[in-house]
mmCIF file of C-alpha atoms in Angstrom:
data_model
loop_
_atom_site.group_PDB
_atom_site.id
_atom_site.type_symbol
_atom_site.label_atom_id
_atom_site.label_comp_id
_atom_site.label_asym_id
_atom_site.label_seq_id
_atom_site.Cartn_x
_atom_site.Cartn_y
_atom_site.Cartn_z
ATOM 1 C CA GLY N 1 51.568 -39.614 -0.815
ATOM 2 C CA ASP N 2 50.478 -37.160 -3.555
ATOM 3 C CA SER N 3 49.394 -33.734 -2.522
ATOM 4 C CA VAL N 4 48.190 -30.497 -4.197
ATOM 5 C CA THR N 5 48.676 -27.134 -2.678
ATOM 6 C CA GLN N 6 46.723 -24.082 -3.753
ATOM 7 C CA MET N 7 46.923 -20.471 -2.666
ATOM 8 C CA GLU N 8 44.359 -19.540 -0.095
ATOM 9 C CA GLY N 9 41.521 -17.330 -0.940
ATOM 10 C CA PRO N 10 39.389 -15.583 -1.390
ATOM 11 C CA VAL N 11 41.114 -13.808 -4.239
ATOM 12 C CA THR N 12 39.192 -10.536 -4.923
ATOM 13 C CA LEU N 13 39.708 -8.674 -8.219
ATOM 14 C CA SER N 14 38.101 -5.952 -10.239
ATOM 15 C CA GLU N 15 36.670 -6.850 -13.633
ATOM 16 C CA GLU N 16 39.355 -6.882 -16.475
ATOM 17 C CA ALA N 17 42.092 -7.488 -13.892
ATOM 18 C CA PHE N 18 44.727 -10.167 -14.464
ATOM 19 C CA LEU N 19 44.344 -13.527 -12.550
ATOM 20 C CA THR N 20 46.854 -15.931 -11.252
ATOM 21 C CA ILE N 21 45.891 -18.742 -8.852
ATOM 22 C CA ASN N 22 48.958 -20.735 -7.798
ATOM 23 C CA CYS N 23 49.058 -24.487 -7.643
ATOM 24 C CA THR N 24 52.041 -26.728 -6.777
ATOM 25 C CA TYR N 25 52.017 -30.410 -6.307
ATOM 26 C CA THR N 26 53.925 -33.361 -4.958
ATOM 27 C CA ALA N 27 53.567 -36.693 -6.770
ATOM 28 C CA THR N 28 55.345 -39.857 -7.590
ATOM 29 C CA GLY N 29 56.000 -40.499 -11.342
ATOM 30 C CA TYR N 30 54.532 -38.071 -13.911
ATOM 31 C CA PRO N 31 51.055 -36.857 -13.026
ATOM 32 C CA SER N 32 48.307 -35.316 -15.284
ATOM 33 C CA LEU N 33 47.151 -31.998 -13.959
ATOM 34 C CA PHE N 34 43.719 -30.559 -14.000
ATOM 35 C CA TRP N 35 41.887 -27.424 -13.105
ATOM 36 C CA TYR N 36 38.164 -27.699 -12.240
ATOM 37 C CA VAL N 37 35.775 -24.947 -11.635
ATOM 38 C CA GLN N 38 32.770 -24.868 -9.263
ATOM 39 C CA TYR N 39 30.084 -22.054 -9.794
ATOM 40 C CA PRO N 40 27.825 -21.349 -6.791
ATOM 41 C CA GLY N 41 25.580 -24.128 -5.946
ATOM 42 C CA GLU N 42 26.714 -26.457 -8.564
ATOM 43 C CA GLY N 43 29.163 -29.337 -9.111
ATOM 44 C CA LEU N 44 32.664 -29.228 -10.514
ATOM 45 C CA GLN N 45 33.381 -29.168 -14.183
ATOM 46 C CA LEU N 46 36.634 -29.553 -15.960
ATOM 47 C CA LEU N 47 38.164 -26.202 -16.998
ATOM 48 C CA LEU N 48 41.503 -27.480 -18.488
ATOM 49 C CA LYS N 49 44.105 -30.101 -18.211
ATOM 50 C CA ALA N 50 47.622 -31.045 -19.177
ATOM 51 C CA THR N 51 49.067 -34.479 -19.367
ATOM 52 C CA LYS N 52 52.832 -33.920 -19.767
ATOM 53 C CA ALA N 53 55.573 -31.517 -18.983
ATOM 54 C CA ASP N 54 55.499 -28.199 -20.863
ATOM 55 C CA ASP N 55 51.967 -28.847 -22.126
ATOM 56 C CA LYS N 56 49.651 -25.785 -21.876
ATOM 57 C CA GLY N 57 45.941 -26.373 -21.202
ATOM 58 C CA SER N 58 43.618 -23.587 -22.113
ATOM 59 C CA ASN N 59 39.924 -23.010 -22.202
ATOM 60 C CA LYS N 60 37.555 -19.944 -21.943
ATOM 61 C CA GLY N 61 40.589 -17.472 -21.768
ATOM 62 C CA PHE N 62 42.128 -19.430 -18.941
ATOM 63 C CA GLU N 63 45.556 -21.019 -19.312
ATOM 64 C CA ALA N 64 48.024 -23.203 -17.264
ATOM 65 C CA THR N 65 51.276 -24.638 -18.182
ATOM 66 C CA TYR N 66 52.643 -27.977 -16.676
ATOM 67 C CA ARG N 67 55.994 -26.978 -15.255
ATOM 68 C CA LYS N 68 57.830 -30.133 -14.195
ATOM 69 C CA GLU N 69 60.958 -28.279 -12.918
ATOM 70 C CA THR N 70 58.910 -26.169 -10.429
ATOM 71 C CA THR N 71 56.065 -28.833 -9.923
ATOM 72 C CA SER N 72 53.560 -26.185 -10.625
ATOM 73 C CA PHE N 73 50.364 -25.656 -12.681
ATOM 74 C CA HIS N 74 49.443 -22.026 -12.170
ATOM 75 C CA LEU N 75 46.057 -20.804 -13.514
ATOM 76 C CA GLU N 76 46.052 -17.465 -15.427
ATOM 77 C CA LYS N 77 43.591 -15.298 -17.182
ATOM 78 C CA GLY N 78 44.380 -11.965 -18.733
ATOM 79 C CA SER N 79 41.096 -10.230 -18.073
ATOM 80 C CA VAL N 80 38.516 -11.576 -15.569
ATOM 81 C CA GLN N 81 34.780 -11.089 -15.763
ATOM 82 C CA VAL N 82 32.136 -11.028 -13.034
ATOM 83 C CA SER N 83 30.933 -14.378 -14.441
ATOM 84 C CA ASP N 84 34.294 -15.988 -13.516
ATOM 85 C CA SER N 85 33.543 -15.705 -9.814
ATOM 86 C CA ALA N 86 33.639 -19.324 -8.700
ATOM 87 C CA VAL N 87 35.844 -21.724 -6.603
ATOM 88 C CA TYR N 88 38.762 -23.180 -8.676
ATOM 89 C CA PHE N 89 40.290 -26.599 -7.838
ATOM 90 C CA CYS N 90 43.734 -27.864 -8.878
ATOM 91 C CA ALA N 91 44.001 -31.637 -9.162
ATOM 92 C CA LEU N 92 46.289 -34.434 -10.269
ATOM 93 C CA THR N 93 46.115 -38.119 -11.146
ATOM 94 C CA THR N 94 49.197 -40.290 -11.349
ATOM 95 C CA GLY N 95 49.947 -43.370 -13.528
ATOM 96 C CA GLY N 96 48.128 -46.384 -12.410
ATOM 97 C CA SER N 97 45.431 -44.515 -10.611
ATOM 98 C CA TYR N 98 42.568 -42.465 -11.884
ATOM 99 C CA ILE N 99 41.430 -41.381 -8.453
ATOM 100 C CA PRO N 100 42.361 -37.665 -8.451
ATOM 101 C CA THR N 101 44.045 -35.697 -5.558
ATOM 102 C CA PHE N 102 42.354 -32.337 -5.193
ATOM 103 C CA GLY N 103 43.605 -29.158 -3.709
ATOM 104 C CA ARG N 104 41.485 -27.356 -1.197
ATOM 105 C CA GLY N 105 39.997 -24.946 -3.790
ATOM 106 C CA THR N 106 40.607 -21.159 -4.213
ATOM 107 C CA SER N 107 37.535 -18.826 -4.228
ATOM 108 C CA LEU N 108 37.596 -16.053 -6.833
ATOM 109 C CA ILE N 109 35.314 -12.958 -6.428
ATOM 110 C CA VAL N 110 35.285 -10.475 -9.331
ATOM 111 C CA HIS N 111 33.637 -7.131 -8.681
ATOM 112 C CA PRO N 112 32.154 -4.947 -11.591
ATOM 113 C CA ASP B 1 22.363 -34.962 -23.427
ATOM 114 C CA GLY B 2 24.696 -37.193 -21.510
ATOM 115 C CA GLY B 3 25.438 -36.356 -17.882
ATOM 116 C CA ILE B 4 25.042 -37.111 -14.221
ATOM 117 C CA THR B 5 21.932 -36.478 -12.204
ATOM 118 C CA GLN B 6 21.565 -36.298 -8.429
ATOM 119 C CA SER B 7 18.425 -36.089 -6.499
ATOM 120 C CA PRO B 8 17.193 -34.434 -4.391
ATOM 121 C CA LYS B 9 18.928 -31.175 -4.578
ATOM 122 C CA TYR B 10 18.085 -30.438 -0.951
ATOM 123 C CA LEU B 11 17.527 -32.994 1.738
ATOM 124 C CA PHE B 12 16.605 -32.720 5.371
ATOM 125 C CA ARG B 13 16.988 -35.465 7.765
ATOM 126 C CA LYS B 14 16.259 -35.810 11.444
ATOM 127 C CA GLU B 15 19.043 -37.186 13.722
ATOM 128 C CA GLY B 16 19.025 -40.955 13.937
ATOM 129 C CA GLN B 17 17.527 -41.488 10.424
ATOM 130 C CA ASN B 18 19.167 -43.106 7.492
ATOM 131 C CA VAL B 19 18.820 -41.312 4.147
ATOM 132 C CA THR B 20 19.815 -42.313 0.541
ATOM 133 C CA LEU B 21 21.213 -40.000 -2.060
ATOM 134 C CA SER B 22 20.589 -40.911 -5.613
ATOM 135 C CA CYS B 23 23.253 -40.618 -8.496
ATOM 136 C CA GLU B 24 22.604 -41.729 -12.055
ATOM 137 C CA GLN B 25 24.786 -41.316 -15.127
ATOM 138 C CA ASN B 26 24.136 -42.133 -18.774
ATOM 139 C CA LEU B 27 27.687 -41.473 -19.941
ATOM 140 C CA ASN B 28 28.500 -45.170 -20.002
ATOM 141 C CA HIS B 29 31.248 -44.758 -17.590
ATOM 142 C CA ASP B 30 32.855 -47.576 -15.592
ATOM 143 C CA ALA B 31 33.908 -45.602 -12.550
ATOM 144 C CA MET B 32 31.686 -43.630 -10.136
ATOM 145 C CA TYR B 33 32.602 -41.683 -7.020
ATOM 146 C CA TRP B 34 31.093 -39.966 -4.018
ATOM 147 C CA TYR B 35 32.588 -36.927 -2.492
ATOM 148 C CA ARG B 36 31.776 -34.784 0.562
ATOM 149 C CA GLN B 37 32.297 -31.078 0.429
ATOM 150 C CA ASP B 38 32.542 -28.921 3.642
ATOM 151 C CA PRO B 39 33.506 -25.184 3.604
ATOM 152 C CA GLY B 40 37.149 -24.646 3.439
ATOM 153 C CA GLN B 41 38.037 -28.322 3.255
ATOM 154 C CA GLY B 42 37.857 -29.058 -0.480
ATOM 155 C CA LEU B 43 36.554 -32.545 -1.587
ATOM 156 C CA ARG B 44 36.987 -35.703 0.523
ATOM 157 C CA LEU B 45 36.392 -39.057 -1.167
ATOM 158 C CA ILE B 46 33.742 -41.277 0.612
ATOM 159 C CA TYR B 47 33.424 -44.356 -1.717
ATOM 160 C CA TYR B 48 34.276 -45.252 -5.335
ATOM 161 C CA SER B 49 33.376 -47.957 -7.706
ATOM 162 C CA GLN B 50 35.415 -49.129 -10.718
ATOM 163 C CA ILE B 51 32.907 -51.707 -11.979
ATOM 164 C CA VAL B 52 29.480 -53.018 -11.256
ATOM 165 C CA ASN B 53 29.093 -54.942 -7.965
ATOM 166 C CA ASP B 54 32.488 -53.718 -6.703
ATOM 167 C CA PHE B 55 33.315 -50.628 -4.595
ATOM 168 C CA GLN B 56 36.065 -49.484 -2.218
ATOM 169 C CA LYS B 57 36.202 -47.152 0.750
ATOM 170 C CA GLY B 58 37.673 -43.761 0.314
ATOM 171 C CA ASP B 59 39.254 -41.489 2.949
ATOM 172 C CA ILE B 60 36.036 -40.939 5.045
ATOM 173 C CA ALA B 61 33.808 -44.074 4.580
ATOM 174 C CA GLU B 62 32.694 -44.433 8.176
ATOM 175 C CA GLY B 63 28.955 -43.862 8.598
ATOM 176 C CA TYR B 64 28.269 -44.242 4.837
ATOM 177 C CA SER B 65 27.343 -47.189 2.578
ATOM 178 C CA VAL B 66 26.880 -47.583 -1.127
ATOM 179 C CA SER B 67 25.866 -50.231 -3.733
ATOM 180 C CA ARG B 68 26.617 -50.636 -7.412
ATOM 181 C CA GLU B 69 24.047 -52.981 -8.885
ATOM 182 C CA LYS B 70 23.823 -51.281 -12.165
ATOM 183 C CA LYS B 71 26.490 -49.409 -14.279
ATOM 184 C CA GLU B 72 24.283 -46.330 -14.294
ATOM 185 C CA SER B 73 23.477 -45.956 -10.603
ATOM 186 C CA PHE B 74 25.649 -45.470 -7.490
ATOM 187 C CA PRO B 75 23.477 -44.529 -4.457
ATOM 188 C CA LEU B 76 24.851 -43.359 -1.203
ATOM 189 C CA THR B 77 23.264 -44.044 2.086
ATOM 190 C CA VAL B 78 24.136 -41.791 5.025
ATOM 191 C CA THR B 79 23.506 -43.844 8.176
ATOM 192 C CA SER B 80 22.834 -42.843 11.669
ATOM 193 C CA ALA B 81 26.372 -43.635 12.555
ATOM 194 C CA GLN B 82 27.688 -40.729 10.574
ATOM 195 C CA LYS B 83 28.161 -38.100 13.388
ATOM 196 C CA ASN B 84 28.150 -34.954 11.379
ATOM 197 C CA PRO B 85 26.410 -35.580 8.090
ATOM 198 C CA THR B 86 25.379 -32.053 7.233
ATOM 199 C CA ALA B 87 27.363 -31.227 4.099
ATOM 200 C CA PHE B 88 27.245 -30.902 0.225
ATOM 201 C CA TYR B 89 27.448 -34.289 -1.459
ATOM 202 C CA LEU B 90 28.868 -34.673 -4.940
ATOM 203 C CA CYS B 91 28.734 -37.672 -7.264
ATOM 204 C CA ALA B 92 31.136 -37.943 -10.074
ATOM 205 C CA SER B 93 31.934 -40.539 -12.865
ATOM 206 C CA SER B 94 34.824 -41.072 -15.160
ATOM 207 C CA ILE B 95 35.543 -43.461 -18.033
ATOM 208 C CA GLY B 96 37.731 -45.557 -15.788
ATOM 209 C CA ALA B 97 40.234 -48.221 -16.537
ATOM 210 C CA SER B 98 38.976 -48.776 -20.060
ATOM 211 C CA GLY B 99 39.832 -45.202 -21.076
ATOM 212 C CA GLY B 100 43.360 -44.753 -19.985
ATOM 213 C CA LEU B 101 44.086 -44.271 -16.369
ATOM 214 C CA SER B 102 46.043 -41.212 -15.577
ATOM 215 C CA THR B 103 44.370 -38.749 -17.914
ATOM 216 C CA ASP B 104 40.871 -39.577 -16.717
ATOM 217 C CA THR B 105 38.500 -36.594 -16.269
ATOM 218 C CA GLN B 106 35.896 -36.586 -13.700
ATOM 219 C CA TYR B 107 32.306 -35.487 -14.562
ATOM 220 C CA PHE B 108 30.311 -34.167 -11.625
ATOM 221 C CA GLY B 109 26.659 -34.068 -10.845
ATOM 222 C CA PRO B 110 24.988 -30.879 -9.466
ATOM 223 C CA GLY B 111 25.198 -32.158 -5.835
ATOM 224 C CA THR B 112 22.808 -32.684 -2.973
ATOM 225 C CA ARG B 113 22.886 -30.501 0.191
ATOM 226 C CA LEU B 114 22.077 -32.532 3.150
ATOM 227 C CA THR B 115 21.060 -30.849 6.389
ATOM 228 C CA VAL B 116 20.411 -32.610 9.608
ATOM 229 C CA LEU B 117 17.858 -31.110 11.891
#
């Protein structure tokens, strides 16, 4: 079946550091890929998505590129802020199903 | 503003009691979902519904029940048969089949934290 693997956290960074959170996937067909973010005590919200190979999703300074050859969708941000502290979930959906498969989430802690 | 509301935010239950969590959406979405979130385990799908009066079990449906009598509402009942119900419960909705399947984005409510005393 489909699966999503994320790097384990927590990831701890100082403010203005560069962020990478790795995400790789296994899926049949050609999935759409998503990053969701969950701030403390809240529900998830969509951060960005990409629906075909080589697409780049971007939002709020975050970026991720759909790499079919490496089955990856790594999340990056050039300069993190304390307010970026949250849990980040990578997810996919495949053709014929809109039920997403989620990764386990990666906690990001940014110190001033 | 359109969105999803869940109530209550915090809920306490005694062992052996059933409890119902509310989920309402005004996004005109066809599909609705219930997830359970435990620390370090990500999201696990409990039930989902693609259309009114129809719903399917997810990965961990045992001990839970749902109904979908209205498009806007998808309440979840945690029954006494659920052995370890203490968790954070998230409701979500998406456009569903009418909006194009594989690019469907999920919209989440703020969650209900259930604690069994």
